[in-house]
XYZ file of C-alpha atoms in Angstrom:
525
model
C 0.034 0.232 -0.098
C 1.464 3.359 -0.956
C 0.059 7.286 -0.111
C 0.187 9.610 -2.777
C 2.271 12.949 -2.331
C 3.259 15.550 -4.387
C 6.921 14.230 -4.720
C 5.503 10.800 -5.768
C 4.063 7.640 -3.967
C 5.367 7.205 -0.116
C 5.620 3.526 1.087
C 3.850 3.146 4.197
C 5.593 -0.435 4.784
C 8.468 0.851 7.164
C 10.303 -2.372 6.268
C 10.272 -1.537 2.521
C 11.142 1.919 3.192
C 14.161 0.934 5.119
C 15.298 -1.188 2.833
C 15.347 1.386 -0.275
C 17.023 3.983 2.211
C 19.826 1.320 2.788
C 20.120 0.749 -0.895
C 21.230 4.661 -1.197
C 23.515 4.488 1.701
C 27.171 4.894 0.820
C 28.130 1.660 2.848
C 25.693 -0.497 0.774
C 28.291 -0.024 -2.231
C 30.194 -2.899 -3.537
C 33.448 -3.414 -2.052
C 36.726 -2.686 -2.755
C 39.518 -4.949 -1.187
C 42.123 -3.473 0.676
C 44.002 -5.393 3.358
C 44.382 -5.084 7.267
C 46.142 -7.320 9.770
C 45.911 -9.686 7.189
C 41.881 -9.628 6.806
C 40.203 -8.272 3.772
C 38.386 -4.781 4.648
C 36.688 -2.364 2.489
C 37.175 1.459 1.563
C 33.752 1.684 3.236
C 34.438 1.037 6.768
C 32.315 0.994 10.135
C 32.894 4.722 10.123
C 30.932 5.238 6.771
C 27.978 3.432 8.150
C 28.319 6.094 11.530
C 28.351 8.884 9.479
C 24.820 7.502 7.739
C 21.733 8.962 9.296
C 20.285 6.972 12.316
C 17.143 6.432 10.576
C 18.994 4.879 7.377
C 21.062 2.490 9.793
C 20.867 -1.161 9.536
C 20.139 -2.798 13.189
C 23.430 -4.066 14.555
C 22.911 -7.737 15.488
C 25.218 -9.853 17.324
C 24.886 -13.647 18.437
C 26.327 -14.440 21.577
C 28.133 -18.035 21.843
C 31.651 -17.650 20.213
C 30.915 -14.124 19.124
C 30.171 -11.521 21.877
C 30.837 -14.237 24.358
C 34.144 -15.870 23.633
C 32.966 -19.333 25.248
C 29.298 -21.373 24.575
C 26.786 -20.947 27.394
C 25.851 -24.692 26.859
C 28.984 -25.653 27.763
C 29.427 -22.927 30.812
C 26.361 -24.401 32.217
C 27.293 -28.032 31.659
C 30.494 -27.674 33.626
C 28.865 -25.274 36.104
C 26.162 -27.959 36.816
C 28.830 -30.623 36.929
C 30.802 -28.455 39.718
C 27.541 -28.037 41.798
C 25.923 -31.570 41.339
C 27.523 -34.258 39.358
C 24.985 -36.980 39.513
C 22.193 -34.163 38.940
C 23.898 -33.179 35.634
C 24.355 -36.507 34.626
C 20.675 -36.970 34.944
C 19.904 -33.982 33.157
C 21.777 -35.022 30.056
C 19.460 -37.501 29.289
C 17.139 -34.926 28.081
C 19.732 -34.253 25.079
C 17.584 -36.360 22.727
C 14.714 -34.145 23.497
C 16.954 -31.100 22.070
C 19.659 -28.418 23.200
C 16.404 -26.109 24.443
C 15.465 -29.112 26.978
C 18.896 -29.703 27.995
C 19.647 -26.268 28.884
C 16.570 -25.888 30.819
C 17.384 -29.116 32.985
C 21.303 -27.785 33.496
C 19.951 -24.350 34.795
C 18.612 -26.074 37.716
C 21.807 -26.949 38.932
C 24.220 -24.410 37.372
C 25.240 -20.922 38.436
C 26.910 -18.914 35.898
C 27.957 -15.257 36.964
C 26.950 -13.184 33.990
C 29.327 -10.307 35.513
C 32.537 -12.491 35.165
C 31.959 -14.618 31.677
C 34.542 -13.785 28.970
C 32.850 -10.951 26.697
C 34.627 -9.925 23.979
C 35.558 -6.025 24.658
C 36.149 -5.393 21.040
C 32.442 -6.252 20.334
C 31.261 -4.600 23.256
C 32.753 -1.273 22.350
C 31.385 -1.367 18.980
C 27.917 -2.007 20.119
C 28.314 0.630 22.561
C 29.542 3.287 19.828
C 26.839 2.169 17.695
C 24.181 3.135 20.244
C 25.923 6.457 21.385
C 25.665 7.478 17.842
C 21.708 6.662 17.302
C 21.846 2.920 15.938
C 19.915 0.257 17.288
C 21.289 -2.918 18.441
C 19.873 -6.520 19.110
C 21.290 -9.780 20.565
C 20.197 -12.844 19.102
C 21.114 -16.492 20.195
C 20.413 -20.065 20.146
C 20.610 -19.976 24.031
C 17.191 -19.539 25.863
C 15.728 -16.123 26.486
C 16.330 -16.535 29.939
C 19.957 -16.594 29.401
C 19.524 -13.883 26.741
C 17.839 -11.493 28.827
C 20.485 -12.081 31.576
C 23.536 -11.101 29.135
C 21.532 -8.286 28.035
C 20.936 -6.954 31.630
C 24.364 -7.231 32.725
C 25.736 -5.331 29.809
C 22.955 -2.986 29.026
C 23.785 -2.815 25.176
C 20.615 -4.148 23.388
C 17.377 -2.185 22.170
C 15.982 -6.013 21.580
C 16.729 -9.180 23.012
C 15.708 -12.786 21.321
C 16.723 -16.260 22.726
C 15.434 -19.765 22.040
C 12.281 -20.929 23.580
C 9.555 -23.618 23.524
C 7.767 -21.733 20.344
C 10.956 -21.015 18.257
C 14.498 -22.363 18.149
C 16.927 -19.675 17.089
C 19.558 -21.878 15.118
C 21.231 -20.547 12.055
C 17.943 -20.784 9.736
C 15.778 -19.596 12.782
C 18.100 -16.556 13.221
C 17.628 -16.039 9.563
C 13.951 -16.115 9.763
C 13.818 -13.911 12.632
C 15.872 -11.352 11.147
C 14.231 -11.205 7.905
C 10.829 -11.006 9.587
C 11.865 -8.311 12.406
C 13.999 -6.263 10.391
C 13.813 -6.988 6.248
C 16.316 -8.507 4.742
C 19.241 -5.998 4.151
C 17.580 -4.248 7.446
C 20.491 -5.773 9.852
C 24.287 -6.020 9.908
C 24.998 -9.103 11.555
C 28.486 -10.176 13.419
C 29.081 -13.923 13.713
C 31.578 -16.467 13.909
C 31.093 -19.926 12.270
C 30.225 -21.569 9.178
C 26.621 -21.820 10.292
C 26.058 -18.010 10.261
C 26.600 -17.842 6.525
C 22.743 -18.550 6.380
C 22.354 -15.305 8.557
C 25.001 -13.087 6.629
C 22.770 -14.137 3.668
C 20.115 -11.533 4.335
C 22.022 -8.836 6.051
C 23.388 -6.025 4.495
C 26.866 -6.262 6.050
C 28.880 -9.300 7.328
C 31.203 -9.055 10.266
C 33.111 -11.916 11.114
C 34.809 -12.560 14.700
C 37.826 -15.122 14.881
C 36.146 -16.912 11.551
C 38.144 -19.531 9.756
C 39.883 -18.977 6.543
C 37.164 -20.889 4.757
C 34.307 -18.877 6.429
C 36.185 -15.627 5.362
C 37.041 -16.630 1.916
C 33.019 -17.528 1.471
C 32.142 -14.094 2.914
C 34.778 -11.927 0.241
C 33.405 -13.785 -2.374
C 29.583 -12.533 -1.421
C 27.613 -9.740 -2.225
C 27.734 -8.099 0.601
C 30.469 -5.696 2.356
C 32.617 -8.212 4.780
C 34.688 -7.129 7.333
C 37.217 -9.793 9.725
C 38.114 -9.447 13.381
C 41.024 -11.572 14.392
C 41.283 -13.405 17.853
C 44.098 -15.369 19.477
C 44.730 -18.687 17.785
C 42.876 -21.445 19.555
C 46.174 -23.553 18.871
C 48.264 -21.352 21.264
C 45.404 -21.464 23.816
C 45.133 -25.218 23.317
C 48.821 -25.842 24.305
C 48.463 -23.871 27.262
C 45.703 -25.348 28.411
C 46.999 -29.104 28.344
C 50.195 -27.564 30.028
C 52.892 -29.379 28.617
C 55.408 -27.834 30.812
C 53.286 -29.933 33.573
C 54.451 -33.185 31.803
C 57.774 -32.694 33.130
C 56.350 -34.404 36.432
C 55.797 -37.289 34.505
C 59.763 -37.720 33.882
C 59.442 -39.614 37.194
C 58.722 -42.622 35.175
C 62.270 -42.744 34.354
C 63.034 -43.480 38.464
C 62.639 -47.292 37.956
C 64.615 -47.291 34.821
C 67.532 -45.569 36.667
C 67.445 -47.825 39.437
C 67.497 -50.955 37.318
C 70.189 -49.755 34.866
C 70.910 -52.043 31.818
C 67.166 -52.855 31.217
C 67.429 -52.677 27.434
C 66.165 -50.497 24.508
C 62.805 -52.210 24.751
C 62.521 -50.993 28.228
C 63.656 -47.053 27.397
C 60.785 -47.526 24.596
C 57.859 -48.760 27.214
C 59.324 -45.694 29.609
C 58.673 -43.190 26.564
C 55.073 -44.878 25.784
C 54.166 -44.604 29.509
C 55.543 -40.834 29.750
C 53.125 -39.916 27.071
C 50.217 -42.134 28.286
C 50.378 -40.412 31.707
C 50.974 -36.795 29.829
C 47.936 -36.941 27.838
C 45.721 -38.489 30.331
C 46.684 -35.621 32.710
C 46.423 -33.146 30.051
C 42.753 -34.326 29.778
C 42.159 -34.117 33.565
C 43.830 -30.491 33.384
C 40.967 -29.476 30.849
C 38.450 -31.498 33.251
C 39.703 -29.540 36.278
C 39.935 -25.687 34.598
C 36.424 -26.254 33.130
C 34.988 -27.498 36.420
C 37.217 -24.369 38.194
C 35.895 -21.985 35.596
C 33.986 -19.719 38.245
C 36.730 -19.873 40.831
C 39.653 -18.885 38.145
C 37.728 -15.972 36.779
C 37.869 -14.420 40.392
C 41.856 -15.629 40.932
C 44.395 -12.718 40.256
C 46.322 -14.944 37.972
C 44.007 -18.104 37.166
C 41.612 -15.934 35.288
C 43.905 -15.449 32.321
C 43.731 -19.234 31.792
C 42.379 -20.271 28.473
C 39.067 -21.187 29.144
C 38.570 -18.202 32.091
C 39.697 -15.635 29.759
C 37.643 -16.729 26.812
C 40.768 -17.534 24.717
C 39.917 -21.283 24.119
C 36.448 -22.164 23.707
C 34.553 -24.392 26.483
C 32.706 -26.309 23.816
C 36.166 -27.405 22.095
C 37.761 -28.202 25.501
C 34.948 -30.380 26.100
C 35.915 -32.262 22.600
C 39.225 -32.389 23.373
C 38.868 -34.341 26.567
C 38.044 -37.895 25.272
C 40.577 -37.392 22.110
C 43.018 -36.985 24.841
C 42.231 -40.149 27.028
C 41.615 -42.248 24.126
C 44.992 -41.621 22.805
C 46.423 -41.819 26.088
C 44.745 -45.488 26.674
C 46.067 -46.735 23.073
C 49.348 -45.760 24.196
C 49.045 -47.673 27.518
C 47.628 -50.904 26.196
C 50.535 -51.052 23.407
C 53.026 -51.537 26.752
C 50.877 -53.891 28.558
C 47.456 -54.466 30.337
C 48.903 -53.645 33.522
C 50.461 -50.060 32.309
C 46.681 -49.600 31.292
C 45.376 -50.282 34.390
C 47.666 -48.020 36.259
C 46.924 -45.120 33.661
C 43.160 -45.719 34.205
C 43.744 -45.697 37.818
C 45.941 -42.242 37.109
C 42.937 -40.528 35.085
C 40.392 -41.847 37.707
C 42.085 -40.235 40.739
C 42.784 -37.090 38.779
C 38.985 -36.739 37.930
C 37.934 -37.433 41.490
C 40.272 -34.891 42.747
C 39.046 -32.396 40.472
C 35.185 -33.425 41.000
C 35.322 -33.884 44.445
C 38.780 -34.800 46.668
C 40.595 -31.763 46.355
C 37.559 -29.794 48.240
C 38.536 -32.289 51.518
C 41.168 -30.641 53.475
C 44.109 -32.851 54.073
C 42.550 -35.263 51.698
C 43.604 -33.365 48.817
C 47.225 -33.331 50.087
C 47.470 -37.083 50.511
C 45.666 -37.615 47.249
C 48.363 -35.117 45.493
C 51.222 -37.383 46.920
C 49.643 -40.429 45.511
C 49.432 -39.182 42.209
C 52.917 -38.304 42.291
C 54.217 -41.886 43.825
C 51.500 -43.410 40.991
C 54.077 -42.009 38.180
C 56.883 -43.959 39.530
C 54.649 -47.118 39.805
C 53.959 -46.704 36.088
C 57.728 -46.708 35.365
C 57.992 -49.691 37.377
C 55.092 -51.345 35.722
C 56.195 -50.397 31.989
C 59.503 -52.004 32.260
C 58.099 -55.003 34.420
C 60.698 -53.866 37.413
C 59.695 -54.288 41.163
C 59.940 -51.137 43.258
C 61.751 -51.445 46.717
C 59.929 -50.575 49.891
C 62.529 -47.770 50.250
C 61.830 -45.641 46.915
C 57.909 -46.132 47.653
C 58.797 -44.936 51.417
C 60.751 -42.105 50.064
C 58.303 -41.069 47.415
C 55.485 -40.965 49.561
C 57.266 -38.661 51.952
C 59.030 -36.458 49.450
C 55.775 -35.894 47.338
C 53.556 -35.123 50.194
C 56.085 -32.495 51.143
C 55.724 -31.052 47.829
C 51.809 -31.358 48.102
C 52.038 -29.484 51.234
C 54.014 -26.698 49.316
C 51.744 -26.271 46.588
C 48.748 -25.570 49.270
C 51.047 -23.239 51.110
C 52.036 -21.271 47.757
C 47.877 -21.010 47.175
C 47.638 -20.011 50.894
C 49.665 -17.222 50.518
C 47.874 -15.771 47.454
C 44.881 -16.145 49.165
C 46.122 -14.057 51.855
C 47.657 -11.679 49.829
C 44.529 -11.141 47.645
C 42.299 -10.721 51.204
C 40.035 -13.626 50.826
C 38.855 -15.427 54.196
C 39.335 -19.133 52.800
C 41.082 -20.404 49.931
C 39.311 -22.468 46.891
C 40.304 -26.018 48.872
C 38.647 -24.843 52.092
C 41.929 -23.680 54.259
C 42.235 -20.837 56.052
C 45.339 -18.424 55.672
C 45.593 -19.122 59.381
C 46.143 -22.781 58.292
C 49.821 -21.579 56.833
C 51.717 -22.358 59.980
C 50.186 -25.885 60.067
C 50.613 -26.636 56.236
C 54.333 -25.312 56.886
C 55.091 -27.449 59.464
C 53.918 -30.415 57.479
C 55.875 -29.853 54.719
C 59.120 -29.575 56.361
C 58.645 -32.554 58.644
C 57.322 -34.784 55.728
C 60.659 -33.276 53.538
C 62.817 -34.335 56.529
C 61.436 -37.553 56.946
C 62.358 -38.218 53.447
C 65.726 -37.490 53.965
C 65.643 -39.844 56.722
C 64.292 -42.664 54.925
C 67.460 -42.066 52.324
C 69.759 -42.021 55.081
C 68.551 -45.434 56.043
C 68.679 -46.477 52.787
C 72.221 -45.463 52.236
C 73.437 -47.549 55.445
C 71.748 -50.506 54.115
C 74.097 -53.353 53.276
C 72.341 -54.292 50.026
C 73.055 -50.796 49.029
C 76.594 -51.400 50.285
C 77.108 -53.810 47.541
C 75.004 -52.015 44.537
C 77.030 -48.978 44.473
C 81.163 -48.252 44.193
C 81.638 -45.997 46.508
C 78.386 -45.725 48.280
C 79.332 -43.127 51.500
C 79.146 -40.546 48.543
C 75.324 -40.755 48.845
C 75.560 -39.238 52.222
C 76.227 -35.836 50.381
C 72.467 -35.959 48.930
C 70.906 -35.484 52.249
C 72.313 -32.306 52.866
C 71.627 -31.213 49.393
C 67.952 -32.336 50.004
C 67.561 -30.520 53.777
C 68.345 -27.179 51.955
C 66.341 -27.760 48.774
C 63.010 -28.650 50.967
C 63.734 -25.630 53.381
C 64.176 -22.943 50.892
C 60.886 -24.737 48.943
C 59.080 -24.048 52.019
C 60.386 -20.637 52.676
C 59.710 -19.184 48.829
C 56.144 -20.844 49.104
C 55.592 -19.215 52.448
C 57.008 -15.774 50.867
C 54.453 -16.045 47.706
C 57.194 -16.342 45.319
C 56.401 -19.635 43.903
C 53.808 -18.985 41.100
C 54.011 -22.648 39.385
C 53.730 -25.968 40.895
C 56.353 -27.304 43.008
C 57.535 -29.929 40.785
C 57.878 -27.340 37.527
C 58.938 -24.792 39.945
C 61.822 -27.169 41.039
C 63.152 -27.468 37.339
C 62.765 -23.992 36.243
C 64.150 -22.137 38.954
C 67.956 -21.960 38.583
C 68.735 -22.925 42.467
C 66.426 -25.632 42.216
C 68.215 -27.294 38.885
C 71.588 -26.718 40.637
C 70.389 -28.817 43.567
C 69.452 -31.622 41.442
C 72.299 -31.094 39.259
C 74.610 -31.785 42.229
C 72.443 -34.680 43.691
C 73.246 -36.493 39.832
C 76.912 -36.005 40.139
C 76.965 -37.286 43.465
C 74.768 -40.274 42.447
C 76.926 -40.885 39.356
C 80.214 -40.531 41.252
C 78.766 -43.150 44.072
C 78.289 -45.582 41.001
C 81.575 -45.329 38.966
C 83.964 -44.339 41.555
């Protein structure tokens, strides 16, 4: 329907009128390619759009998962629910065949996601704020349910319209495209998205803005009929490498201890040890991912851990969830290639790691005992891999020295807790417990030295080494090392795991080198 006027007919349909106005604006022209930060951009930039009259601007629409939010709300809820109520969450997962919306609704019963601490993309937030300040309209459209969309919008206060999935409409890519065409008309909106699925939404937009998109998605947008802009993000490969913590694999070098204690085992024993090392490392990395995903809420309030890949949004929770079974399967394949016994040890190690992450780390003292057990289990894995029995002396020494290191780890965390002004640690300890924890670390460490001294005095030891009295030199070195570790942790200067710190700190490395020289001298002199 049109209304006649002196200047010609006036379209009474605001959507068609808006589309006609959009066609006349400069930014709707065909793109000419230039390059900026490796991504194709346009002669007509967002600033050109901002110069257009507010009435002729498109609505700036943004997706939530992976776009405005550098994470995924379904997986945020999943891991939050698992951290709060594991069994309840497993029951909720049974609703997955009913669809994503049903699963999110069930998870919402257990999840406690703080919208204020979620990893939003600062660049997208700034663009939305500028757009509104210049008179434009904005909209949030997401496949997540309406309650999540409204909670995000209420926190950010950046949107004129908010659309989420509900019982009547599922806003996947096709649903979004239909909704936006109905709401604003084809060409009546610019869309900020991320994945290949968003191509269906961009097909009806006046402008495409991709965030962290793959090269394939970028090339399709660049070859399309509408202007396209690309925003880069930190590569997820580097973020993934940080998340699996390969530096922590150094702890798995403990599998070498049985091989050192039984020299001359042969090349096959060395191959078995290498396989055991990587099996434990991959299983450990799967455990680290689970731990970080369960600890998202706490990590985001921690002064240092909030920069971890999942907490900061550098790595998607969805990709982390997918990586866990892949890493675990690779670990189990490596283990079974060596022996069924090693497979059993790796399964036990992973199960203990998950039990620690899910529940046991919340129990004071029990968490320290389990950490010590996990350290000792690495030595057991090495013995099982080469089929060598482990002496009582080695196991006793391992128990005490690793209990000391686990206590040092908690002492360092308690120091951070007190520095941050928090009343309790993430593990349930109080800052006032530092004195007790430091005494436990020192006592257990000195008991390990005592076990070593008794071992040196054993007749079997005298027969095994050419110059056994040199082994006494290790005892004062260990006393110095343990004492210094406790002191550094109590001062708040230990920002890594004690085992990693031991290998990366120059003083600790010197102690390790001197211990190796003494051991070698006792064997060959």
